[in-house]
Short mmCIF file of C-alpha atoms in Angstrom, two decimals:
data_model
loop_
_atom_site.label_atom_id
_atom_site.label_comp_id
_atom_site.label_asym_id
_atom_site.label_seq_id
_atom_site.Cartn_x
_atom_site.Cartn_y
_atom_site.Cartn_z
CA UNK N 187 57.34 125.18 72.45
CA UNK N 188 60.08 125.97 70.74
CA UNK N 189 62.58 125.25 73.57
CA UNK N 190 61.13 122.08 73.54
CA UNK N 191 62.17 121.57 70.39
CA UNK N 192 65.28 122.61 70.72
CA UNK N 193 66.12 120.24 73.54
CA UNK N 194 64.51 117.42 71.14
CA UNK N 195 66.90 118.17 68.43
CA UNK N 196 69.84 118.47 71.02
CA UNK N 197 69.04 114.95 72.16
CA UNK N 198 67.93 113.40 69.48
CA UNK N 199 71.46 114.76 67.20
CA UNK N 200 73.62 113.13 71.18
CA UNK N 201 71.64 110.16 70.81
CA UNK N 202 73.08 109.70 66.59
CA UNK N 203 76.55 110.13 67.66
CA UNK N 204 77.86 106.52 67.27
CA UNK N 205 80.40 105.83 69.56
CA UNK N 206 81.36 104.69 73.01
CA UNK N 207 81.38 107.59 75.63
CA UNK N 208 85.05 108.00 77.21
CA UNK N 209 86.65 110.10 79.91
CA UNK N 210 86.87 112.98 76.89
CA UNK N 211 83.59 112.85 75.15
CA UNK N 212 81.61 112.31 78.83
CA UNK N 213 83.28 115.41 80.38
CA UNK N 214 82.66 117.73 77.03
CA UNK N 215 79.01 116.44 76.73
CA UNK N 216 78.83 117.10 80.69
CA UNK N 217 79.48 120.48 79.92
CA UNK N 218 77.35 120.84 77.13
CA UNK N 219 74.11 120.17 79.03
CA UNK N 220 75.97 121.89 82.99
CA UNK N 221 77.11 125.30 81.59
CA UNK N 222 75.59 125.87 77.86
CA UNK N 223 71.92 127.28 78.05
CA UNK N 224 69.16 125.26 76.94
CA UNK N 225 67.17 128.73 75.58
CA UNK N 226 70.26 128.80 73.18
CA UNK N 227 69.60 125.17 71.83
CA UNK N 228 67.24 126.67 68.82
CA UNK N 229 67.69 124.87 65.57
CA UNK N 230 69.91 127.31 64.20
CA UNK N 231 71.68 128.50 67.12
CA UNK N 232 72.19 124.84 68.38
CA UNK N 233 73.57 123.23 65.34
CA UNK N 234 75.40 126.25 64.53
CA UNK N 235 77.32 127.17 67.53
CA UNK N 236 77.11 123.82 70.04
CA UNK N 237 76.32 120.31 68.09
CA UNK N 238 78.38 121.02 64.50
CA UNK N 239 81.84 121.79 66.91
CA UNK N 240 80.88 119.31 69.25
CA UNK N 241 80.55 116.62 66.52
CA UNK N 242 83.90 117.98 64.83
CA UNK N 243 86.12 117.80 68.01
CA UNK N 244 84.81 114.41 68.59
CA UNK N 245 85.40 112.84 64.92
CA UNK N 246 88.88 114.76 65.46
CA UNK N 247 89.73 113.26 68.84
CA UNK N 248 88.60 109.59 67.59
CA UNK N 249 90.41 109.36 64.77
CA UNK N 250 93.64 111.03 65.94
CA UNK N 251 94.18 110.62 69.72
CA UNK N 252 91.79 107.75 70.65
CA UNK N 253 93.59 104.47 69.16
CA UNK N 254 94.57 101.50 70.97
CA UNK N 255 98.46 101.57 71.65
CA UNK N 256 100.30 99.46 69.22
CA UNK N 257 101.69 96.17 70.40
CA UNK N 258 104.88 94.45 68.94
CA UNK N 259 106.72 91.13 69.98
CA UNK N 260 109.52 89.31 68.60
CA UNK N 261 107.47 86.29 70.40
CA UNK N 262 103.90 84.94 70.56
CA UNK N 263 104.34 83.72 74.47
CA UNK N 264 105.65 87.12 75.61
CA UNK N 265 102.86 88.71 73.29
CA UNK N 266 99.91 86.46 74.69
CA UNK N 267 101.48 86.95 78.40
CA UNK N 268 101.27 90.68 78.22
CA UNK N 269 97.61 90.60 76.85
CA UNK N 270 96.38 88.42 79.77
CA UNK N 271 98.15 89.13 82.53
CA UNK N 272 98.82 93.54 81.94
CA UNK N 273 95.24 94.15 80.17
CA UNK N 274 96.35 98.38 79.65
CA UNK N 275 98.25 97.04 77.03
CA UNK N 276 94.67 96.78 75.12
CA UNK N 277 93.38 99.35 76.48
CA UNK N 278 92.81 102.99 74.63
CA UNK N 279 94.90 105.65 75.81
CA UNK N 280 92.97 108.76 76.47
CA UNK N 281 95.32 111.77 76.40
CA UNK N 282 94.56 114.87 78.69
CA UNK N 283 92.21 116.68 76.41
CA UNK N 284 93.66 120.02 77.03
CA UNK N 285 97.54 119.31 76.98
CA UNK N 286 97.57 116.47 74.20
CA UNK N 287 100.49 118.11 72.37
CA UNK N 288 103.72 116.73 72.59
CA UNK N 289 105.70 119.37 73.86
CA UNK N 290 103.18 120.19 76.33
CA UNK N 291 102.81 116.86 77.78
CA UNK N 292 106.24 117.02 78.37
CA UNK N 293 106.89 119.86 79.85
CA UNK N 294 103.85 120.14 82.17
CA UNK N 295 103.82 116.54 83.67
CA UNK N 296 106.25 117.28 86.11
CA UNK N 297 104.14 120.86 87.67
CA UNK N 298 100.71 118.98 86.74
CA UNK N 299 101.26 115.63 88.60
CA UNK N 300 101.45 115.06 92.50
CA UNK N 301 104.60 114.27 94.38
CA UNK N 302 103.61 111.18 96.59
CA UNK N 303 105.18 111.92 99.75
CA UNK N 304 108.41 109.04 100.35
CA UNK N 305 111.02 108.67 102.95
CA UNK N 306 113.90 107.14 101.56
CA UNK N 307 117.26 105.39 103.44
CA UNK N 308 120.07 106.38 101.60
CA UNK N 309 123.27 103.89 100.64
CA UNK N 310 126.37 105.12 99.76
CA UNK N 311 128.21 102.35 98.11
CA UNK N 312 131.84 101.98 96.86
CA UNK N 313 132.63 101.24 93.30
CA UNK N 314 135.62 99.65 92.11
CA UNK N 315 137.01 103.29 90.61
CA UNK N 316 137.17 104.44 94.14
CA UNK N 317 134.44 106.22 93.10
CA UNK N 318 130.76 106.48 95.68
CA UNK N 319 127.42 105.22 94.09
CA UNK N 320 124.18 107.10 96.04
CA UNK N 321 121.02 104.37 96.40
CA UNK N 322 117.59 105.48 98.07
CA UNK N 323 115.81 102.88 99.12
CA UNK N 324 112.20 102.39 100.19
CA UNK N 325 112.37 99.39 102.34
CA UNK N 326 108.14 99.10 102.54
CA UNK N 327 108.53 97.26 105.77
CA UNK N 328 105.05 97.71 106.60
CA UNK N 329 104.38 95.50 103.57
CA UNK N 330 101.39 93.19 104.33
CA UNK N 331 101.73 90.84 101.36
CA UNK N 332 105.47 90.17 101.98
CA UNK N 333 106.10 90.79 105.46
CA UNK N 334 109.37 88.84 105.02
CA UNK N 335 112.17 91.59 104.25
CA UNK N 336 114.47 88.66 103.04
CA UNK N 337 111.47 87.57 100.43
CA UNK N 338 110.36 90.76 99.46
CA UNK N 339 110.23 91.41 95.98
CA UNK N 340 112.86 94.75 94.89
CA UNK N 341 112.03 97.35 92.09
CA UNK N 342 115.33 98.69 91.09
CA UNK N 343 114.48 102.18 89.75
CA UNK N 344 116.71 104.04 86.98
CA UNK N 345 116.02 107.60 86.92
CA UNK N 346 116.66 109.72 83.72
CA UNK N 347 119.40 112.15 82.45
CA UNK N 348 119.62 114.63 85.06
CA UNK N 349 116.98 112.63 86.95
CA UNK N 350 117.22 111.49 90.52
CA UNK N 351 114.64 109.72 93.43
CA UNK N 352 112.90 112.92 93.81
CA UNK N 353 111.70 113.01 90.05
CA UNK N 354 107.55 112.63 90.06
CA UNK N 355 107.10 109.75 88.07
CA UNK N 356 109.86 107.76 90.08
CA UNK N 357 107.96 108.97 92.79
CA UNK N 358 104.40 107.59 91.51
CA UNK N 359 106.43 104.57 90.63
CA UNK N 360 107.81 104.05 94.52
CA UNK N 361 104.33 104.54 95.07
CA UNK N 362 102.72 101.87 92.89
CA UNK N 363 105.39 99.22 94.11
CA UNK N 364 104.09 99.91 97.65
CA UNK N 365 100.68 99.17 97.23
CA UNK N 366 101.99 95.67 95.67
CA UNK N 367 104.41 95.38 98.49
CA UNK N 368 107.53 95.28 96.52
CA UNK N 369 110.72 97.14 97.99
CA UNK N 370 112.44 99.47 95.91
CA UNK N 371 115.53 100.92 95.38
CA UNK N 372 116.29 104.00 92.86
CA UNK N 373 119.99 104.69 91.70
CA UNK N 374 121.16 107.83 91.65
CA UNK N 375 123.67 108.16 88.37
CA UNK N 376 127.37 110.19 90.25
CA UNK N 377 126.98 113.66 90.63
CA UNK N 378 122.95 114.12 90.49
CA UNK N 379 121.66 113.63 94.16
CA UNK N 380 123.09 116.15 96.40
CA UNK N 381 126.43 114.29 97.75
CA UNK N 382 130.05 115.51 96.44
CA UNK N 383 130.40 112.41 94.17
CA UNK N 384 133.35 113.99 91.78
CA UNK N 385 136.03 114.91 93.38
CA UNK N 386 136.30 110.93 94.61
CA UNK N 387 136.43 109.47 91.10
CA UNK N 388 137.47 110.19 87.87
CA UNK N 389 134.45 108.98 85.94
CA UNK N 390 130.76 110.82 85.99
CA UNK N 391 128.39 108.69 83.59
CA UNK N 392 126.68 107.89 80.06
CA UNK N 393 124.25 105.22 79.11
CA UNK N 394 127.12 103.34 77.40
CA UNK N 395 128.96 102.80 80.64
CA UNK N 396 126.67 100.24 82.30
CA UNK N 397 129.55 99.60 85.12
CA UNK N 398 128.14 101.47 87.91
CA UNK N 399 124.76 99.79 86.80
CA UNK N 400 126.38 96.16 87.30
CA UNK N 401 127.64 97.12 90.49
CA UNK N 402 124.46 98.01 92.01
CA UNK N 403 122.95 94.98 90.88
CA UNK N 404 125.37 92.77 92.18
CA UNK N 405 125.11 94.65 95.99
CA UNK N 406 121.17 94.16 95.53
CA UNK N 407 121.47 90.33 95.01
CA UNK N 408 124.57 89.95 97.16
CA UNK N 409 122.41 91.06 99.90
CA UNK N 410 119.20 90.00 98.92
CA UNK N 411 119.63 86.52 97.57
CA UNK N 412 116.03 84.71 97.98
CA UNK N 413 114.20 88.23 96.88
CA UNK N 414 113.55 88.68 93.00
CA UNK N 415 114.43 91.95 91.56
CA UNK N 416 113.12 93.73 88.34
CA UNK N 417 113.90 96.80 87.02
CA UNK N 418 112.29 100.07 85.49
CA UNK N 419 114.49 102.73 83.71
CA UNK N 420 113.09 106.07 82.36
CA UNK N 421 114.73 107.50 79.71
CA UNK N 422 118.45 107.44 79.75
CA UNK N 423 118.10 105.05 82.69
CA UNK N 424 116.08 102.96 79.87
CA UNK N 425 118.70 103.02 77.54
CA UNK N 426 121.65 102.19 80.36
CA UNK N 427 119.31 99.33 81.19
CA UNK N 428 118.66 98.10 77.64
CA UNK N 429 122.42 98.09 77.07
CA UNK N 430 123.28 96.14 80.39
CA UNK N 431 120.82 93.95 79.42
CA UNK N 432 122.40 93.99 75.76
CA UNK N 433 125.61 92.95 77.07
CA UNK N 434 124.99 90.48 80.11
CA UNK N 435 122.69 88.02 78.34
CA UNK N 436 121.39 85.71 80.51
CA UNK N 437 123.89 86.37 83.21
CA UNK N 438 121.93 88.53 85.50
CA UNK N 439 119.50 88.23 88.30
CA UNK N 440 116.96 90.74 87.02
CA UNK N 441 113.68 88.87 86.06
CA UNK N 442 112.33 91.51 83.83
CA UNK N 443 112.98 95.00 82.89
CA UNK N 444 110.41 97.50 81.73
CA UNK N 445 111.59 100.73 79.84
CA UNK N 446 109.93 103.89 79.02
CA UNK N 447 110.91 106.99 76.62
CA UNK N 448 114.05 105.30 75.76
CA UNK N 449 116.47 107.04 73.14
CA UNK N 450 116.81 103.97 70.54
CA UNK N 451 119.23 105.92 68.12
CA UNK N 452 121.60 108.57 69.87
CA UNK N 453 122.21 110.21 66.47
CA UNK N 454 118.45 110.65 65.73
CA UNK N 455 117.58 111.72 69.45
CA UNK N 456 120.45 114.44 68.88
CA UNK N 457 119.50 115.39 65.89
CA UNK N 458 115.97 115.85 66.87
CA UNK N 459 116.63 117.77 69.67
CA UNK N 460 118.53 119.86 68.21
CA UNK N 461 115.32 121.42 65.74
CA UNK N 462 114.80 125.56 66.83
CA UNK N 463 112.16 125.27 68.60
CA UNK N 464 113.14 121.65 70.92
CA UNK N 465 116.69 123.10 71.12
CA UNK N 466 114.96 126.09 72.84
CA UNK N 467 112.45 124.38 74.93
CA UNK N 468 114.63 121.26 76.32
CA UNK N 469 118.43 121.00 75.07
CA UNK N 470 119.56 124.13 76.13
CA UNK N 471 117.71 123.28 79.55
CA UNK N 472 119.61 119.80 79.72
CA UNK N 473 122.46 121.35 79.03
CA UNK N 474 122.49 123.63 81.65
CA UNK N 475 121.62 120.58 84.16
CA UNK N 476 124.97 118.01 82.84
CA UNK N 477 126.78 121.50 83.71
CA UNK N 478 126.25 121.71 86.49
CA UNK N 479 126.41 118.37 87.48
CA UNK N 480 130.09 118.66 86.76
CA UNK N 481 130.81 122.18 87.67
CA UNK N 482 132.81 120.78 90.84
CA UNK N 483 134.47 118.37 88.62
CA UNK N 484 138.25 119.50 90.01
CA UNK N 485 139.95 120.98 86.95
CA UNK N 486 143.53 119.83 87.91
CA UNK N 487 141.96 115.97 88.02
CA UNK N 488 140.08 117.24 84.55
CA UNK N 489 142.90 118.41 82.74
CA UNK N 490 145.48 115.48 83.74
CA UNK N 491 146.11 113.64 80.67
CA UNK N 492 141.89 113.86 79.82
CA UNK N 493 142.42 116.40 76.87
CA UNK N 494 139.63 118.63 77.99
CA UNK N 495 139.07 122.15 79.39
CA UNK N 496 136.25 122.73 81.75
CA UNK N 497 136.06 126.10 80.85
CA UNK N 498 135.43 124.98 77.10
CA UNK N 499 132.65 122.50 78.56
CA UNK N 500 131.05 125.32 80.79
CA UNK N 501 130.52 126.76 76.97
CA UNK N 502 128.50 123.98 75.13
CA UNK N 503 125.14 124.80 73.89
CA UNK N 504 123.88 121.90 73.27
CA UNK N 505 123.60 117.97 74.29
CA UNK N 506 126.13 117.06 71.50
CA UNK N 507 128.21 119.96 72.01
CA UNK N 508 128.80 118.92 75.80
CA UNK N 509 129.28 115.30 74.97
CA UNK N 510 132.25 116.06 72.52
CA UNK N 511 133.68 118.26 74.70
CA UNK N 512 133.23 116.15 78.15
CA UNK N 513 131.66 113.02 78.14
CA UNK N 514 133.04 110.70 75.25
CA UNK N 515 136.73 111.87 76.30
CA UNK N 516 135.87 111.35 80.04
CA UNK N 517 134.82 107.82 79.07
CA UNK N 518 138.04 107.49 76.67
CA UNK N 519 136.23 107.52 73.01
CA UNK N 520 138.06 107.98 69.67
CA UNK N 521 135.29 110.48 68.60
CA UNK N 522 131.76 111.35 70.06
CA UNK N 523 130.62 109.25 67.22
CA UNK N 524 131.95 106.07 68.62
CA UNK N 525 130.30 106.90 71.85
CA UNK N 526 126.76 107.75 70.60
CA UNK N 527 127.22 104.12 68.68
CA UNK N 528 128.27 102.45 71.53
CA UNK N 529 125.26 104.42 73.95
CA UNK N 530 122.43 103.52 71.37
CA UNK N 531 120.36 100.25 72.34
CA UNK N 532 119.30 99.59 69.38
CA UNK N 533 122.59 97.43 68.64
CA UNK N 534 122.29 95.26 71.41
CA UNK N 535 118.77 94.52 71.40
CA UNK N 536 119.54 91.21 69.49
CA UNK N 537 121.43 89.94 72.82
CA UNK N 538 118.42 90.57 75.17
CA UNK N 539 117.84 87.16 76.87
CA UNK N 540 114.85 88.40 79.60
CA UNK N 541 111.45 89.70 79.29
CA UNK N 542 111.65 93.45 78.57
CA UNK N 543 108.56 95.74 77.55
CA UNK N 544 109.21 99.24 75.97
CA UNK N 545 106.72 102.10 76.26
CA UNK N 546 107.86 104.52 73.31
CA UNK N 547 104.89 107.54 72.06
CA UNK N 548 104.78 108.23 68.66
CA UNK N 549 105.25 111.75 69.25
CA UNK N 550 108.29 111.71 71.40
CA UNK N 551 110.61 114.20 70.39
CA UNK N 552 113.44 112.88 72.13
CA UNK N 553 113.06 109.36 70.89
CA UNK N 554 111.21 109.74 66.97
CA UNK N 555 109.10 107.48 66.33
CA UNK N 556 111.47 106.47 62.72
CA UNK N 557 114.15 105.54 65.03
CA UNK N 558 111.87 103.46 67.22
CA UNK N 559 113.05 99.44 66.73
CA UNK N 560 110.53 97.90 65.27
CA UNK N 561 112.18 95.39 63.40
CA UNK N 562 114.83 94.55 65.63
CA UNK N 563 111.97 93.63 68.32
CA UNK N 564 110.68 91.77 66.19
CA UNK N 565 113.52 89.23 65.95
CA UNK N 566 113.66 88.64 69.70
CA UNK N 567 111.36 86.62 71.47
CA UNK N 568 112.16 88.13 74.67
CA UNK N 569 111.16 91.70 73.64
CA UNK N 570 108.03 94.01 73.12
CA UNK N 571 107.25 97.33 71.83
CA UNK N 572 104.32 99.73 73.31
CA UNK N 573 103.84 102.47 71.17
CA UNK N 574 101.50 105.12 71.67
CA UNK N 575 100.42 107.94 69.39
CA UNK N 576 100.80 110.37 71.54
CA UNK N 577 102.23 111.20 75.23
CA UNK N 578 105.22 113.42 74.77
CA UNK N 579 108.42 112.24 76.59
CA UNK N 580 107.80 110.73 79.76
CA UNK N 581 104.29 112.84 79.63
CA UNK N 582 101.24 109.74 78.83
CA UNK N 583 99.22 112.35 81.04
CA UNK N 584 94.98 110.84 80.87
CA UNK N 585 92.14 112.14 82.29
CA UNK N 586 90.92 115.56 82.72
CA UNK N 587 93.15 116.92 85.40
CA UNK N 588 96.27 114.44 85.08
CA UNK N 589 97.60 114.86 88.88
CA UNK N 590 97.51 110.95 90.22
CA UNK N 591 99.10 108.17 88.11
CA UNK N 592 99.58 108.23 84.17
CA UNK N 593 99.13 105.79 81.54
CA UNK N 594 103.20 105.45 82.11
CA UNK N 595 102.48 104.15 85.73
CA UNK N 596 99.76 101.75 84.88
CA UNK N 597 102.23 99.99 82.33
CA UNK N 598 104.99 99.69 85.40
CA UNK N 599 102.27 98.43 88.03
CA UNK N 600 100.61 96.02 86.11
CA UNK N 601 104.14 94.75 84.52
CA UNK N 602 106.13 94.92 87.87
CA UNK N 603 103.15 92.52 89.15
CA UNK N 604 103.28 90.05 86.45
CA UNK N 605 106.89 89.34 85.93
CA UNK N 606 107.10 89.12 89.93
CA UNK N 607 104.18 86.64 90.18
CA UNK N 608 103.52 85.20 86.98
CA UNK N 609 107.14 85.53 84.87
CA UNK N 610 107.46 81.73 85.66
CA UNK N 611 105.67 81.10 82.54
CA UNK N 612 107.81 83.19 80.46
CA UNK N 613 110.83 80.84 81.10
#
């Protein structure tokens, strides 16, 4: 008959398709046969409308979004320790179908994904300013695999810009360092998380200024000495880590540090952002956020022998605009050029002296891909890059309804787990 025809051809053009069935291609083909008629599978109909689209998107998804992320290392141990012991590092990296964009991945990751529910104890801790430094920590005392709290492995957690605990993918990371059994604790950059931070000190912060940064540290290992501690930053909190690490060398306790969506460049990550339509969709947003971070700021503290108006700062536009006007006097910078030098990583990448693993997409507006450091990885054995071709800014969202963990938090859990338990070889 000639339906039975038809649903020859149909198979007999699926069977010819010559590659291996993934999350994408098995969901579309799923729908193919579940909602599409068979009595419309004639040969004309069929090839016309169904199998000559279906064969298109699927050529179009393979070669463009379906490639193996890109790995770089300045070192052949750290390269073969990464391959063996955190296999998603050779693993294809299936973007969410329907959000695959960029821009999109960005922006949606935070409504699409869960929130995994965590109770946090929070630290207040003094700084040597006078200043107060907010910590959340997840203690995971229910831990089965190190019931010892004095043992327990701690996951220091570095949110991003305007980022604190409650962000979603600091969340999903808590999250995956429970189920290893790790502790973590997340800290909270001044201003950010809730408490009146300002009027106490007369600093805020910048990924530059890595003091605050050393201070936690030193409280973790000060009080626990026999634990080991890694660390995760996201964005700006990767960049504030890179840069501690930059400048410390081998005197720290940390025994590796993972980063992801890091701003390599300031300039470029500026400069980028500030294109119409990314100035539209995320600096002005930003902006808004580092305002009002500071809006308590007390303007007779500001204004003493600082050189800036509030006012004038309550009137930036744009990332730039507010760090000329506020944050590279508050930090005591000739020019906002001599801060964005001083706040880019790539310049102290050289001085990296423990195990540290970059996840960077291609496609990152905030961080473009020319102003990824390719090279200078290269010349360090203790680095690596992970690039992807696509997953937006702290997006990596994969499979077809992205609301448990990312590509993003398979990197961290697999990581976290190796450097804890296996970053003895590494030495």
């Amino acid at each position: 008959s000639c339906r039975n025809r038809a649903v020859k051809n149909r198979d007999l053009a699926m069977i010819s398709l010559d590659f291996d069935f993934n999350i994408l291609t098995r969901d579309l083909s799923h729908y193919l046969e579940n909602q599409v008629k068979v009595g419309l599978f004639n040969e004309n109909v069929g090839n016309k409308f169904v199998l000559k689209p279906f064969l298109v998107l699927n050529w179009f998804f393979r070669v463009d979004f379906l490639q193996k992320p890109q790995l770089i290392s300045g070192g052949k141990k750290f390269y073969q320790f990464l391959r063996e012991h955190c296999p998603v590092v050779s693993e294809t990296y299936y973007p969410t179908f329907w959000c695959w964009e960029s821009r999109i991945q960005t922006l949606l990751r935070p409504f699409v994904t869960a929130k995994p529910g965590v109770v946090y104890r929070n630290e207040l801790i003094r700084a040597a300013d006078g200043g107060q430094i907010s910590l959340d920590w997840f203690d995971n005392d229910d831990s089965p695999s190190h019931p010892d709290p004095a043992t327990r492995p701690t996951v220091l957690l570095l949110p991003g810009l305007t980022g604190t605990s409650r962000e979603s993918y600091i969340l999903h990371m808590v999250q995956q360092s429970r189920d290893l059994g790790y502790r973590c604790v997340v800290f909270n950059n001044r201003g950010v998380s809730g408490e009146v931070l300002l009027a106490k000190t007369p600093k805020t912060y910048c990924a530059a200024n890595t003091e605050d940064l050393e201070t936690v540290i030193e409280h973790i290992q000060r009080n626990y000495e026999a634990a080991p501690v890694m660390a995760a930053g996201v964005s700006m909190g990767g960049m504030m880590l890179a840069n501690y690490l930059g400048r410390k060398g081998r005197e720290t306790c940390l025994k590796g540090v993972v980063v992801f969506s890091a701003g390599w460049d300031v300039f470029e990550c500026t400069a980028s952002l500030e294109k119409p339509l990314d100035r539209f969709l995320f600096n002005s947003y930003l902006t808004s956020c580092l305002q009002a971070s500071v809006h308590s700021y007390p303007q007779t503290q500001a204004s003493a022998g600082k050189g800036y108006d509030m006012d004038h700062v309550m009137k930036a536009r744009t990332i730039r605009e507010f760090d000329e006007r506020f944050t590279s006097i508050m930090f005591g910078y000739p020019s906002n050029d001599h801060c964005y030098h001083d706040a880019s990583p790539i310049h102290r990448l050289k001085s990296v002296q423990v195990p540290m693993l970059c996840l960077n997409a291609a496609d990152d507006v905030f961080s473009p891909s020319h102003a990824i450091p390719v090279e200078a990885v290269k010349q360090n054995p203790n680095l690596a890059l992970l690039i992807t071709c696509h997953g937006g800014h702290i997006g990596f969202l994969e499979g077809v309804w992205p609301r448990q963990s990312t590509y993003m938090d398979r990197v961290f859990k697999q990581f976290a787990k190796a450097v804890i338990e296996q970053g003895s070889r590494l030495k």
